[in-house]
Coordinates of C-alpha atoms in Angstrom, one line a residue:
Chain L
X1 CA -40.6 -168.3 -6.2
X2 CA -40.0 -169.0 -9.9
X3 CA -36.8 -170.4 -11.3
X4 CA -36.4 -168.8 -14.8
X5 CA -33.9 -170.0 -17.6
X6 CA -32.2 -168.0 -20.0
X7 CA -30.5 -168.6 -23.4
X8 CA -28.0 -164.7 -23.7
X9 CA -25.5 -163.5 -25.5
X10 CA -22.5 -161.5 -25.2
X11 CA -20.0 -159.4 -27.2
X12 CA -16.7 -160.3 -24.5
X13 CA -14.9 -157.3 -26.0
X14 CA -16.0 -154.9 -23.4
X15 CA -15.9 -157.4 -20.5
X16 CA -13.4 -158.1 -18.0
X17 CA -15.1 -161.7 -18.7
X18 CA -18.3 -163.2 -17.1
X19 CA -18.1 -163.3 -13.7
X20 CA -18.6 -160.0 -10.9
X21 CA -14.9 -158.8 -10.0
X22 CA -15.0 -156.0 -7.4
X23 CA -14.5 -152.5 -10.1
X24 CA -14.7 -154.4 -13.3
X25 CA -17.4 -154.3 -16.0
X26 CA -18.5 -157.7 -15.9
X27 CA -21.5 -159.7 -17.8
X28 CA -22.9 -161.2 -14.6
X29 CA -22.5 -157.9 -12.6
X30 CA -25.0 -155.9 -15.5
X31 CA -27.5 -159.2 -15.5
X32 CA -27.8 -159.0 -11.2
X33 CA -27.9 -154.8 -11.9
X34 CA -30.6 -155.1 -14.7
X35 CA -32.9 -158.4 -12.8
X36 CA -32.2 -156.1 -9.3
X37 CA -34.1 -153.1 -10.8
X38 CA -36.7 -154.7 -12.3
X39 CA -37.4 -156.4 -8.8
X40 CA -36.8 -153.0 -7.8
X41 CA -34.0 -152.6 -6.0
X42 CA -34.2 -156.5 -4.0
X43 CA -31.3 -158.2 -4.8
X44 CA -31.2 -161.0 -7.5
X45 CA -28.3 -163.2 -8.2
X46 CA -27.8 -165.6 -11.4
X47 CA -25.9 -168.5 -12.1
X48 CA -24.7 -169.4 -15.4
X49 CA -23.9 -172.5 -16.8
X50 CA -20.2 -171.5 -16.2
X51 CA -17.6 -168.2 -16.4
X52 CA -15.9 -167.0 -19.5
X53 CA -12.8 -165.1 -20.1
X54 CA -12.0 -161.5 -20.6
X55 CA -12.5 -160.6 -24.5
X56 CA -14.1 -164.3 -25.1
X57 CA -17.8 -164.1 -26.8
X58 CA -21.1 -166.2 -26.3
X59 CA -23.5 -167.2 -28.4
X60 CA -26.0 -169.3 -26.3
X61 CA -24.7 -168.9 -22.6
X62 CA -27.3 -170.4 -20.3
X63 CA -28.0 -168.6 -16.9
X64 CA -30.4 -169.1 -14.3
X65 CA -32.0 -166.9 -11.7
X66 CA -35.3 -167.1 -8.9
X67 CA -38.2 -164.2 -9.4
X68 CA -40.8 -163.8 -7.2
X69 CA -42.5 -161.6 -10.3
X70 CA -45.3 -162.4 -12.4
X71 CA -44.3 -161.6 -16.1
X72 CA -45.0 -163.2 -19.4
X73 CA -41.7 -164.6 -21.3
X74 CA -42.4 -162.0 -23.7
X75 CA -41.9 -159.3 -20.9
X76 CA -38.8 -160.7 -19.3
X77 CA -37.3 -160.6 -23.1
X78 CA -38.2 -157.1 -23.1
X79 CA -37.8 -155.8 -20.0
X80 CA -34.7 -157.2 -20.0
X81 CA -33.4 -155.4 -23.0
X82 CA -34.6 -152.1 -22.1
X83 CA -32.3 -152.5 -18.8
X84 CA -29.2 -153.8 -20.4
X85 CA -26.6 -152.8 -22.0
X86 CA -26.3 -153.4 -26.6
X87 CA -23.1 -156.0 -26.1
X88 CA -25.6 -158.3 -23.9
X89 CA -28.6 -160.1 -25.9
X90 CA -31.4 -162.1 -24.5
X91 CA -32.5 -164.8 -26.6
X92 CA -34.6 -166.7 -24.6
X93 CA -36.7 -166.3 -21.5
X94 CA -38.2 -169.7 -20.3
X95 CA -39.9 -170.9 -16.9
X96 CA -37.5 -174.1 -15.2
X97 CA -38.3 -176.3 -12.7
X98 CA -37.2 -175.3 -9.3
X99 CA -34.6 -178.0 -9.7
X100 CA -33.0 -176.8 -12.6
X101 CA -29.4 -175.6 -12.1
X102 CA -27.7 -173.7 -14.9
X103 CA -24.2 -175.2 -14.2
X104 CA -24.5 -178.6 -12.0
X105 CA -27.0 -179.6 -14.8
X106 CA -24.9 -179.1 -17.7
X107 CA -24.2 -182.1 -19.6
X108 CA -22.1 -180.8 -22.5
X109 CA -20.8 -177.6 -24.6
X110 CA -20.2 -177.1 -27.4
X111 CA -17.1 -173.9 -28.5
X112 CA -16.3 -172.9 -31.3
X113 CA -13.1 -170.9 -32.4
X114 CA -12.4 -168.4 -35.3
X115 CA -9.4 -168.2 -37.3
X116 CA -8.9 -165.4 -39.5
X117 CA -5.4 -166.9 -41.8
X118 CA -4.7 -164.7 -44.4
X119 CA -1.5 -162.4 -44.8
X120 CA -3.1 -159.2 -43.9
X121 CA -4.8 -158.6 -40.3
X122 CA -8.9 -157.3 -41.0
X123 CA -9.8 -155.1 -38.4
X124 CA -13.7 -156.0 -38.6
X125 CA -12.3 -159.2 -37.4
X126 CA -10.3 -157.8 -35.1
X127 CA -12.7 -158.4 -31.6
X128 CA -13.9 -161.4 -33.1
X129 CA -10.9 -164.1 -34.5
X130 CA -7.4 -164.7 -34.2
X131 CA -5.1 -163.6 -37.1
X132 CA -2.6 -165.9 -38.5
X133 CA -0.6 -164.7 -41.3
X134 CA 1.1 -168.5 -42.1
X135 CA -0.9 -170.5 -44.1
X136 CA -2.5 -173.4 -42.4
X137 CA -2.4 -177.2 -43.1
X138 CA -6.1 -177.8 -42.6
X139 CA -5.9 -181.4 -43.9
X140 CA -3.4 -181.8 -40.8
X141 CA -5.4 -180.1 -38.1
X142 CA -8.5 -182.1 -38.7
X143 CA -6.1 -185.1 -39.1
X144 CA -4.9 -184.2 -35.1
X145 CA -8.4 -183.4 -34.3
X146 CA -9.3 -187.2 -34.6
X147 CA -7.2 -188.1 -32.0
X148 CA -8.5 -185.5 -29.7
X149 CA -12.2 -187.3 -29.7
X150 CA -12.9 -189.7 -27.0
X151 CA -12.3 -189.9 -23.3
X152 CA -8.7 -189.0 -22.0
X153 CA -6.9 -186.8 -19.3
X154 CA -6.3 -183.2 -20.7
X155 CA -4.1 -182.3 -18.0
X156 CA -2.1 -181.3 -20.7
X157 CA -4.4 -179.2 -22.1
X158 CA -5.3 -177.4 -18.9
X159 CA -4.5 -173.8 -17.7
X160 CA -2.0 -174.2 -14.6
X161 CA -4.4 -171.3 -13.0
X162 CA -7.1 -174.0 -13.0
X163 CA -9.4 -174.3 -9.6
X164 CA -10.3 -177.6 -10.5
X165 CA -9.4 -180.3 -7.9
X166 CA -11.2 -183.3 -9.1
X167 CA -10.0 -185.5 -12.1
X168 CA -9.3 -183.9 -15.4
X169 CA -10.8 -186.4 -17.6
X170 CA -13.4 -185.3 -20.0
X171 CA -14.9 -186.5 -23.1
X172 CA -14.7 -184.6 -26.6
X173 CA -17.8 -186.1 -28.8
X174 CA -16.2 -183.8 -31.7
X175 CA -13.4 -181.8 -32.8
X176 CA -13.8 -180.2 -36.0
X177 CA -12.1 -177.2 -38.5
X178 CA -13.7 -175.9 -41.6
X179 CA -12.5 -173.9 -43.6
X180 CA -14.6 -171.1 -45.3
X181 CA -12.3 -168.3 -47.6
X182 CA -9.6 -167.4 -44.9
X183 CA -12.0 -168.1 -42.1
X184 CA -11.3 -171.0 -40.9
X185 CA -13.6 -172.1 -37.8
X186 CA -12.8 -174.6 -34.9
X187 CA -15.6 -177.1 -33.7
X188 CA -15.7 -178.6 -30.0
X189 CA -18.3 -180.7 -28.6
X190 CA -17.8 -182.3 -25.2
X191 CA -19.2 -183.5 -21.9
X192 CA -17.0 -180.3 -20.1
X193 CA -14.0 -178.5 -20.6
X194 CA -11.4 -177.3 -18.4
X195 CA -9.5 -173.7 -17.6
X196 CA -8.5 -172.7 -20.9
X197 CA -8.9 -175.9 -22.5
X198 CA -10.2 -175.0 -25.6
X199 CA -7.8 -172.3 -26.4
X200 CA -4.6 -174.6 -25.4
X201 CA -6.3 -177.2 -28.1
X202 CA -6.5 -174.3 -30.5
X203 CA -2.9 -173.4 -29.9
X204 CA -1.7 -176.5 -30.3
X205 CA -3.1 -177.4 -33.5
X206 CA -2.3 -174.1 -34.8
X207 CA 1.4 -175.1 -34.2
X208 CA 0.6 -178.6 -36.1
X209 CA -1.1 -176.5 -38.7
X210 CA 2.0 -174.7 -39.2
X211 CA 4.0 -177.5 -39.9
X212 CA 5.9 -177.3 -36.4
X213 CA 4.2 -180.7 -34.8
X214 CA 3.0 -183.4 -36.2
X215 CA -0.9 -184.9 -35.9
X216 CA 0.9 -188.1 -34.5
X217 CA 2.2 -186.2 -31.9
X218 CA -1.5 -185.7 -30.3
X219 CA -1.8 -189.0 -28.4
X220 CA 1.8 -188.1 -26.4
X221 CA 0.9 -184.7 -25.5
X222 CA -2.4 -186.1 -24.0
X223 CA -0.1 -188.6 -21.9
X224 CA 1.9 -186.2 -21.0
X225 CA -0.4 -184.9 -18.9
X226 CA 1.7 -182.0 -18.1
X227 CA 0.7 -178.6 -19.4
X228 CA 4.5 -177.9 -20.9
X229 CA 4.1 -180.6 -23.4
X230 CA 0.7 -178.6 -25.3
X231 CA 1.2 -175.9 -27.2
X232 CA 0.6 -172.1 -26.9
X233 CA -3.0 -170.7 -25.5
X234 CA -4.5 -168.6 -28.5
X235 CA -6.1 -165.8 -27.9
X236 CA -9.3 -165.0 -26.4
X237 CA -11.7 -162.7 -28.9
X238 CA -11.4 -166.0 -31.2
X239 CA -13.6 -168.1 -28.5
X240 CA -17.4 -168.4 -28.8
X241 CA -19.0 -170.2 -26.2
X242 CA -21.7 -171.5 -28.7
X243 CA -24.5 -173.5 -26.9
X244 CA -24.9 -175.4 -23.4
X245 CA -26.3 -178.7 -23.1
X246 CA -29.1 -179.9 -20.6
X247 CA -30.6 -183.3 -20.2
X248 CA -34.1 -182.3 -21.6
X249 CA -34.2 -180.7 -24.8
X250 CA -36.7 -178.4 -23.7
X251 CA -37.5 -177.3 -20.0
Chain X
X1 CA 8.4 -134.0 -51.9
X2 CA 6.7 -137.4 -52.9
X3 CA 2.6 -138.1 -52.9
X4 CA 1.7 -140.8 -51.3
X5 CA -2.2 -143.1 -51.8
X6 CA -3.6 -145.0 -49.2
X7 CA -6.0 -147.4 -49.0
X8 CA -7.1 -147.8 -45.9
X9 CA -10.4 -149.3 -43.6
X10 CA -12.0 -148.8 -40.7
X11 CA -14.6 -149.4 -38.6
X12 CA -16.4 -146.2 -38.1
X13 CA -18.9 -147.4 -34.7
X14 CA -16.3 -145.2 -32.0
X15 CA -15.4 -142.1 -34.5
X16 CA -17.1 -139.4 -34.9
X17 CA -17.0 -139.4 -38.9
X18 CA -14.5 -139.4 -40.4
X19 CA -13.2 -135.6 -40.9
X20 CA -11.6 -133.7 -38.4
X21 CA -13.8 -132.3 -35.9
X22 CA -12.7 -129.7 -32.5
X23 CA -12.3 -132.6 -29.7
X24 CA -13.5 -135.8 -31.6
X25 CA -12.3 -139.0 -32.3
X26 CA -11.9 -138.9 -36.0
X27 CA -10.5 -140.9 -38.5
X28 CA -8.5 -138.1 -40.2
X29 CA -7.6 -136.5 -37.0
X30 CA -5.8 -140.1 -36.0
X31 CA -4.1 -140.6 -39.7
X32 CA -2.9 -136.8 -39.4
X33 CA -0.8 -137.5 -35.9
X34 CA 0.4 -140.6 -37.2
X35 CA 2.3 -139.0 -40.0
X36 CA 2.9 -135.7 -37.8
X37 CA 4.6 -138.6 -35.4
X38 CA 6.5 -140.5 -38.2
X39 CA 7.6 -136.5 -39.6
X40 CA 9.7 -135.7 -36.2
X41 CA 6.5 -133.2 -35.4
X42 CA 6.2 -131.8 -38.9
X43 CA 2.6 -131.4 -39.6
X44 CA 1.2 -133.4 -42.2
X45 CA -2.7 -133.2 -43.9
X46 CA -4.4 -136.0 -45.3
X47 CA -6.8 -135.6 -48.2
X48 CA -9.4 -138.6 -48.3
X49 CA -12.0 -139.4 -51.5
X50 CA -14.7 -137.7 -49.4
X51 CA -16.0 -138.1 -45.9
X52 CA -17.9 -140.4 -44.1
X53 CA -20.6 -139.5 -41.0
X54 CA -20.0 -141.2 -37.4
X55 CA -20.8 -145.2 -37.7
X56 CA -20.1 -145.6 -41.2
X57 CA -17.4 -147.6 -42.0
X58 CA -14.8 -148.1 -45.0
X59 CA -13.7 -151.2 -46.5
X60 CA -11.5 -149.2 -49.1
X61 CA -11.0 -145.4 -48.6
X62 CA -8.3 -143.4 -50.5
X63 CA -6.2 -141.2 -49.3
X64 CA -3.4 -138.8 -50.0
X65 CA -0.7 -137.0 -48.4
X66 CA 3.1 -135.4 -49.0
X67 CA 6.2 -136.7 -47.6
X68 CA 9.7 -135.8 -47.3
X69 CA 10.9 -139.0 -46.0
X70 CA 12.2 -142.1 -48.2
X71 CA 10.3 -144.9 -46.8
X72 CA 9.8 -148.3 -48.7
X73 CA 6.4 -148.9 -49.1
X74 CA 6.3 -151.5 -46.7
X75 CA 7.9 -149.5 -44.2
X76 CA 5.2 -146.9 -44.4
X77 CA 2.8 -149.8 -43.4
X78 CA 4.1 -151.4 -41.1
X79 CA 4.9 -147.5 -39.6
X80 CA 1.2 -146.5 -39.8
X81 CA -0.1 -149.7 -38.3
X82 CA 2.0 -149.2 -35.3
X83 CA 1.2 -145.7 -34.7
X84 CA -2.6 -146.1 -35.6
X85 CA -5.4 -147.3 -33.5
X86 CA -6.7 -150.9 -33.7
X87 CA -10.1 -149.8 -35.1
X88 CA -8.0 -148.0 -38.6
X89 CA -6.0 -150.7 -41.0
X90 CA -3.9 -149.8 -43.9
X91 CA -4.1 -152.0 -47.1
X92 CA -1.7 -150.5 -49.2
X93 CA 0.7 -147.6 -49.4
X94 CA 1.3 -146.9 -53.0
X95 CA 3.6 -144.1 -54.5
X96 CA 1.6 -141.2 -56.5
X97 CA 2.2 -139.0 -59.4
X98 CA 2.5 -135.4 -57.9
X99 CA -0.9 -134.7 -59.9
X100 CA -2.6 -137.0 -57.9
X101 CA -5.7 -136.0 -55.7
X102 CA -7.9 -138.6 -53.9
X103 CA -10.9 -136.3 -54.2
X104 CA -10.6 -134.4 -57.0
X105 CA -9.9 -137.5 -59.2
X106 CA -12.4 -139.7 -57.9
X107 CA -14.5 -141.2 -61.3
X108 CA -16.9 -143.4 -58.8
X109 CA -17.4 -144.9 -55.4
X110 CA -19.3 -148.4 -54.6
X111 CA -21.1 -148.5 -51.1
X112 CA -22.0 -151.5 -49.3
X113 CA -25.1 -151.5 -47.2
X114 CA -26.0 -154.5 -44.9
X115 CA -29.6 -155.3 -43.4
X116 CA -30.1 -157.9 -40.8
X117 CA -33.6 -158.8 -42.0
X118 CA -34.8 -161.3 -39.0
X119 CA -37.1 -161.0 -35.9
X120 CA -34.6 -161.2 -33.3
X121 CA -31.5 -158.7 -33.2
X122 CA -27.9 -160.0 -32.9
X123 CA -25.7 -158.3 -31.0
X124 CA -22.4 -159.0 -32.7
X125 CA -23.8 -157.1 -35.6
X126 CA -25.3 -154.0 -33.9
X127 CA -22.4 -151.9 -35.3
X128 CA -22.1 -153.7 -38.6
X129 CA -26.0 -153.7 -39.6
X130 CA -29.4 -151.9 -39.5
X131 CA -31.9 -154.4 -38.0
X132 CA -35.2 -154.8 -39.2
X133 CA -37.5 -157.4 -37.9
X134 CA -40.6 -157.3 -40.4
X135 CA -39.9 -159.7 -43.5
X136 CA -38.6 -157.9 -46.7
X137 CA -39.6 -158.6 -50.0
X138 CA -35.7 -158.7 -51.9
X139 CA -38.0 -159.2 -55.0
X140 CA -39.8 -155.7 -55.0
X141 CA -36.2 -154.1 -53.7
X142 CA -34.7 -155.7 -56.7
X143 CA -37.5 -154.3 -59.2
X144 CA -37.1 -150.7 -57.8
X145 CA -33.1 -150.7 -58.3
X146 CA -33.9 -151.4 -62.0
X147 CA -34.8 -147.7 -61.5
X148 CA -32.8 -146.3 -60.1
X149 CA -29.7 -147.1 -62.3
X150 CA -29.0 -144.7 -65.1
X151 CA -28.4 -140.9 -64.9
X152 CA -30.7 -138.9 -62.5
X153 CA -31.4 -136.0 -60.6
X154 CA -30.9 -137.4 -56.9
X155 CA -32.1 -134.5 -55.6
X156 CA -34.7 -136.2 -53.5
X157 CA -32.8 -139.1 -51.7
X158 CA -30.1 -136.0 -50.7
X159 CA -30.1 -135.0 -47.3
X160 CA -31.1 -131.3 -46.8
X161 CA -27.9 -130.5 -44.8
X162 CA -25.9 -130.7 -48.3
X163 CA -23.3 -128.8 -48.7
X164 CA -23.6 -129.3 -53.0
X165 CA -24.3 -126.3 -54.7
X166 CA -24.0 -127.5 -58.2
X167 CA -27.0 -129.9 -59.6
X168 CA -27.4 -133.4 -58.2
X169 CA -27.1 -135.8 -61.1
X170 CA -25.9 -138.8 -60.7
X171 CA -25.2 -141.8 -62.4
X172 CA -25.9 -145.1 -60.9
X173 CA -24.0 -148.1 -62.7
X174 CA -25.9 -150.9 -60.4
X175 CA -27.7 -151.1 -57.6
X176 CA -28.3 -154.8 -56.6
X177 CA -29.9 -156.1 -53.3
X178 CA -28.5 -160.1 -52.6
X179 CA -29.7 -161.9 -49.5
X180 CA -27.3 -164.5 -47.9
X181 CA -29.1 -166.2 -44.9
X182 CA -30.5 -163.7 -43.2
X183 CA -28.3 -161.0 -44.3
X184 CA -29.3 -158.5 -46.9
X185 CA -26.1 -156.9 -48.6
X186 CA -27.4 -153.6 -51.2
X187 CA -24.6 -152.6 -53.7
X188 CA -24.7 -149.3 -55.1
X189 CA -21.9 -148.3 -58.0
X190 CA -21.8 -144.7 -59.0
X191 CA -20.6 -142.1 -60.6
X192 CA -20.6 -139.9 -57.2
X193 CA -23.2 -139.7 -54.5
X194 CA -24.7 -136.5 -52.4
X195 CA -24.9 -136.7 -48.9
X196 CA -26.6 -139.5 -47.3
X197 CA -28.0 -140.7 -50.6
X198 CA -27.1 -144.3 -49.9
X199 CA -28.7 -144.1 -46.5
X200 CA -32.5 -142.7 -48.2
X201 CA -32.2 -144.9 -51.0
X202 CA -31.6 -148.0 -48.6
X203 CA -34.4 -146.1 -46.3
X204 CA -36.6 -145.9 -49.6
X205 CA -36.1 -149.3 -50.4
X206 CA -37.1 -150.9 -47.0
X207 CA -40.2 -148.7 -47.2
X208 CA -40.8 -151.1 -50.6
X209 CA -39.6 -154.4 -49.3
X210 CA -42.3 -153.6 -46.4
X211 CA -45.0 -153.3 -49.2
X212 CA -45.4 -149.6 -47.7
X213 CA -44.4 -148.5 -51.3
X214 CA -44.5 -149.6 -54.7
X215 CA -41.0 -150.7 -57.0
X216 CA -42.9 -148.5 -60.0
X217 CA -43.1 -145.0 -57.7
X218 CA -39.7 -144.8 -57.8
X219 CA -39.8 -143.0 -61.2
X220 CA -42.5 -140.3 -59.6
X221 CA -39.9 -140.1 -56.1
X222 CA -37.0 -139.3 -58.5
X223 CA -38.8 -136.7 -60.2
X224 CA -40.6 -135.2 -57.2
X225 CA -37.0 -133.8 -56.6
X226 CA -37.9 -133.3 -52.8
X227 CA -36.5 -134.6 -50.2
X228 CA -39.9 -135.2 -48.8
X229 CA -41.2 -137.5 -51.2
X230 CA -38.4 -140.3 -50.1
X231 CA -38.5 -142.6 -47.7
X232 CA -36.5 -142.3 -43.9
X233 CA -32.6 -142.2 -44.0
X234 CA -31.0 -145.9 -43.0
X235 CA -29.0 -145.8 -39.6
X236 CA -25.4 -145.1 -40.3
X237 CA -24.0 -148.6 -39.0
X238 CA -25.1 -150.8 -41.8
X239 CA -23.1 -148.5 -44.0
X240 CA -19.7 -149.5 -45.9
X241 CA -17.6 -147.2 -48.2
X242 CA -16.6 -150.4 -50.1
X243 CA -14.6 -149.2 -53.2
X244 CA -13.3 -145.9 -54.6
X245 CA -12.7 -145.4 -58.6
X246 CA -9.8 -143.4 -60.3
X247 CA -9.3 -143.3 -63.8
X248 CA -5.8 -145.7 -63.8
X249 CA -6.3 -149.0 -62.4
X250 CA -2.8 -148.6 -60.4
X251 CA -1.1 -145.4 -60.0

């Protein structure tokens, strides 16, 4: 057996998010139907480095899967695009050690999150940022970004519906907002993120953006460690899960 | 009764074109039962600046229609949006002079026409851009729009399935090809345009920034006027109606 590695992406729109529900069109659930035929009709599963949300995007999810087939990278790529569907890309087909573990591996992610502020709604961007019609303070939301970098306890920042048991303390290496025109685009970089995590952060530095919280008011929330004390979770189709992180650069 | 002008977008990947077709989505069919709906079940018709085939979109189509009611403007907006799918958006609702017509008093149009000129596809911009993977010269492309501005018989980048019974001369104000990244944007700015003329003269182009053809036998396509001696029609989804022309800057 072969452990293969790839780099995909996905258009969420369509999804009922990553992972196989029982009736749903999943991500995961056309991956196993696509790998299954081409090992004709033998059952394949894949592990990715980790689910994603209903209407959320990816960019550079990382998934993992055993083949006992002999096929050159180039004829995974293809084969694999001939089987699934146009909202699923494969970027990268590569052969992993048989160690290699798409989500116990992971060392880091990196998210990013669109903002489309400008008075009128653009339905091109519709599927693909959240609209907000009040002009935001970017100088204030990078200022609350700051404090957001560095090792603390999101609790706060963490979907009650999460299924982690274990500590909640991560570390955010960076927390970033640009803005480009009335695109304004959310950077996160950290050793892991929690349920929901990065669109509770979004939310609540919307809200500061808005003038309704202040940056200062960052460290608090994070003490708080109590979900109430964040602000609202934005939207999903603003999320990108933009790349994965492994030890080795290359495997 | 008052006329009223629209501007209005849409993204054209799940109609069917946009006139009104016997059981297809279509973007008239959905403007004409949102007014029927806001007139109590009063039929309404909607007159656009021309049509558009399935997958093309609009950044700025006109329309008109004839109402009864006494709306404010923003009424009607926020009236339309609410009654309209997610995939049409209205950017303005302006009052007309009865003598108004969004066809009959077009003076020019500007289409948009967006390439995705890299090896790999990307599949948040399979509705939104033809994909070709073989480098393209923008250089050559830019030396054969020289030639095509200025009045000409299009007769051979117009598709066969015309409807035009009159002569096919046009006037081209620019036609431009800018790359950004690895996104190739064509402007076209005309006097009118015959049907799928931006589509063969994109198709033309690629043929040129391929090296397959030469920027100087554009003159000897033109006056071929055949249909034959142009290149392939562009697929419909890199396709924008991006502007339409009448003779008053505001109504």
């Amino acid at each position: 057996m072969q452990r293969m590695k790839c780099i995909i992406q996905y258009d969420g729109t369509a999804f009922a998010g990553y992972q196989v529900q029982p009736d749903q069109r999943t991500v995961q659930s056309k991956l196993e139907a696509a790998l299954t035929q081409m090992h004709k009709g033998k059952e394949v599963k894949v592990v990715a480095s980790g689910r994603t949300d209903a209407g959320v995007h990816a960019k550079g999810q990382v998934v993992h899967f055993d083949t006992s087939l002999d096929i050159p990278l180039e004829g995974w790529k293809k084969g694999l695009k001939s089987l699934l569907p146009p909202d699923i890309g494969v970027l990268e087909v590569q052969s992993a050690s048989e160690s290699f573990h798409a989500r116990y591996d992971t060392v880091g992610k990196e998210y990013r999150y669109v903002i489309l502020n400008q008075p009128d709604p653009d339905i091109f961007k519709r599927n693909y940022a959240f609209h907000v019609r009040e002009e935001l303070n970017v100088e204030a939301m990078r200022e609350a970004c700051r404090y957001l970098e560095g090792e603390h306890d999101f609790t706060s920042f963490c979907s009650a519906r999460t299924e982690v048991k274990g500590d909640k303390v991560r570390t955010i290496m960076k927390a970033d907002v640009q803005r480009l025109g009335s695109e304004l685009t959310f950077t996160f970089r950290g050793s892991g993120f929690l349920y929901n995590m990065v669109r509770i952060l979004v939310g609540t530095l919307v809200e500061i953006g808005k003038g309704e919280r202040d940056p200062v008011d960052i460290p608090s929330i994070i003490d708080a460690r109590n979900r109430a004390a964040a602000g609202k979770t934005a939207p999903p189709q603003g999320l990108f899960l933009w790349e994965v992180h492994y030890p080795q650069p290359e495997m």
